[in-house]
Amino acid sequence: MSEVSPAQRTAGTARMLMMASVLFAAEAIWRGSVARTLMAAALLVFGGGLLFLAKRAD
């Protein structure tokens, strides 16, 4: 069985973070909260940056 590289683990974590932040953003938009929407957007950007760095490390 092949081992998962650190970059692949980081990419998986980034995907999960981005999925969670999209759900968080949808909920925040649904409730009309600007602060929560901005927080969700920041998490989405952080997850995207993490994914970008993980893909570059491969």
mmCIF file of C-alpha atoms in Angstrom:
data_model
loop_
_atom_site.group_PDB
_atom_site.id
_atom_site.type_symbol
_atom_site.label_atom_id
_atom_site.label_comp_id
_atom_site.label_asym_id
_atom_site.label_seq_id
_atom_site.Cartn_x
_atom_site.Cartn_y
_atom_site.Cartn_z
ATOM 1 C CA MET A 1 0.000 0.000 0.000
ATOM 2 C CA SER A 2 1.408 3.390 -0.949
ATOM 3 C CA GLU A 3 1.975 6.090 1.628
ATOM 4 C CA VAL A 4 0.329 9.472 1.348
ATOM 5 C CA SER A 5 2.791 12.335 1.001
ATOM 6 C CA PRO A 6 2.635 15.391 3.256
ATOM 7 C CA ALA A 7 1.562 17.505 0.273
ATOM 8 C CA GLN A 8 -1.339 15.147 -0.428
ATOM 9 C CA ARG A 9 -2.427 15.276 3.213
ATOM 10 C CA THR A 10 -2.266 19.073 3.121
ATOM 11 C CA ALA A 11 -4.296 19.141 -0.094
ATOM 12 C CA GLY A 12 -6.941 16.923 1.493
ATOM 13 C CA THR A 13 -7.110 19.200 4.526
ATOM 14 C CA ALA A 14 -7.394 22.251 2.276
ATOM 15 C CA ARG A 15 -10.259 20.671 0.310
ATOM 16 C CA MET A 16 -12.136 19.897 3.521
ATOM 17 C CA LEU A 17 -11.546 23.430 4.812
ATOM 18 C CA MET A 18 -12.818 24.916 1.559
ATOM 19 C CA MET A 19 -15.914 22.708 1.567
ATOM 20 C CA ALA A 20 -16.685 23.677 5.156
ATOM 21 C CA SER A 21 -16.171 27.372 4.413
ATOM 22 C CA VAL A 22 -18.530 27.208 1.423
ATOM 23 C CA LEU A 23 -21.224 25.732 3.670
ATOM 24 C CA PHE A 24 -20.432 28.348 6.323
ATOM 25 C CA ALA A 25 -20.701 31.116 3.718
ATOM 26 C CA ALA A 26 -24.007 29.799 2.404
ATOM 27 C CA GLU A 27 -25.430 29.730 5.921
ATOM 28 C CA ALA A 28 -24.107 33.233 6.632
ATOM 29 C CA ILE A 29 -25.593 34.617 3.426
ATOM 30 C CA TRP A 30 -28.897 32.894 4.189
ATOM 31 C CA ARG A 31 -29.055 34.617 7.593
ATOM 32 C CA GLY A 32 -27.854 37.938 6.165
ATOM 33 C CA SER A 33 -24.807 38.300 8.411
ATOM 34 C CA VAL A 34 -22.089 40.398 6.829
ATOM 35 C CA ALA A 35 -19.469 39.605 9.487
ATOM 36 C CA ARG A 36 -19.998 35.844 9.197
ATOM 37 C CA THR A 37 -19.904 36.067 5.400
ATOM 38 C CA LEU A 38 -16.574 37.901 5.534
ATOM 39 C CA MET A 39 -15.192 35.318 7.977
ATOM 40 C CA ALA A 40 -16.292 32.515 5.666
ATOM 41 C CA ALA A 41 -14.685 34.282 2.709
ATOM 42 C CA ALA A 42 -11.424 34.583 4.665
ATOM 43 C CA LEU A 43 -11.518 30.859 5.450
ATOM 44 C CA LEU A 44 -12.185 30.109 1.791
ATOM 45 C CA VAL A 45 -9.188 32.207 0.713
ATOM 46 C CA PHE A 46 -6.992 30.532 3.356
ATOM 47 C CA GLY A 47 -8.081 27.070 2.154
ATOM 48 C CA GLY A 48 -7.428 28.052 -1.453
ATOM 49 C CA GLY A 49 -3.955 29.288 -0.592
ATOM 50 C CA LEU A 50 -3.241 26.102 1.314
ATOM 51 C CA LEU A 51 -4.395 24.025 -1.639
ATOM 52 C CA PHE A 52 -2.284 26.089 -4.028
ATOM 53 C CA LEU A 53 0.828 25.598 -1.903
ATOM 54 C CA ALA A 54 0.161 21.880 -1.534
ATOM 55 C CA LYS A 55 -0.180 21.457 -5.291
ATOM 56 C CA ARG A 56 3.067 23.343 -5.888
ATOM 57 C CA ALA A 57 4.896 21.089 -3.418
ATOM 58 C CA ASP A 58 4.118 17.957 -5.471
#
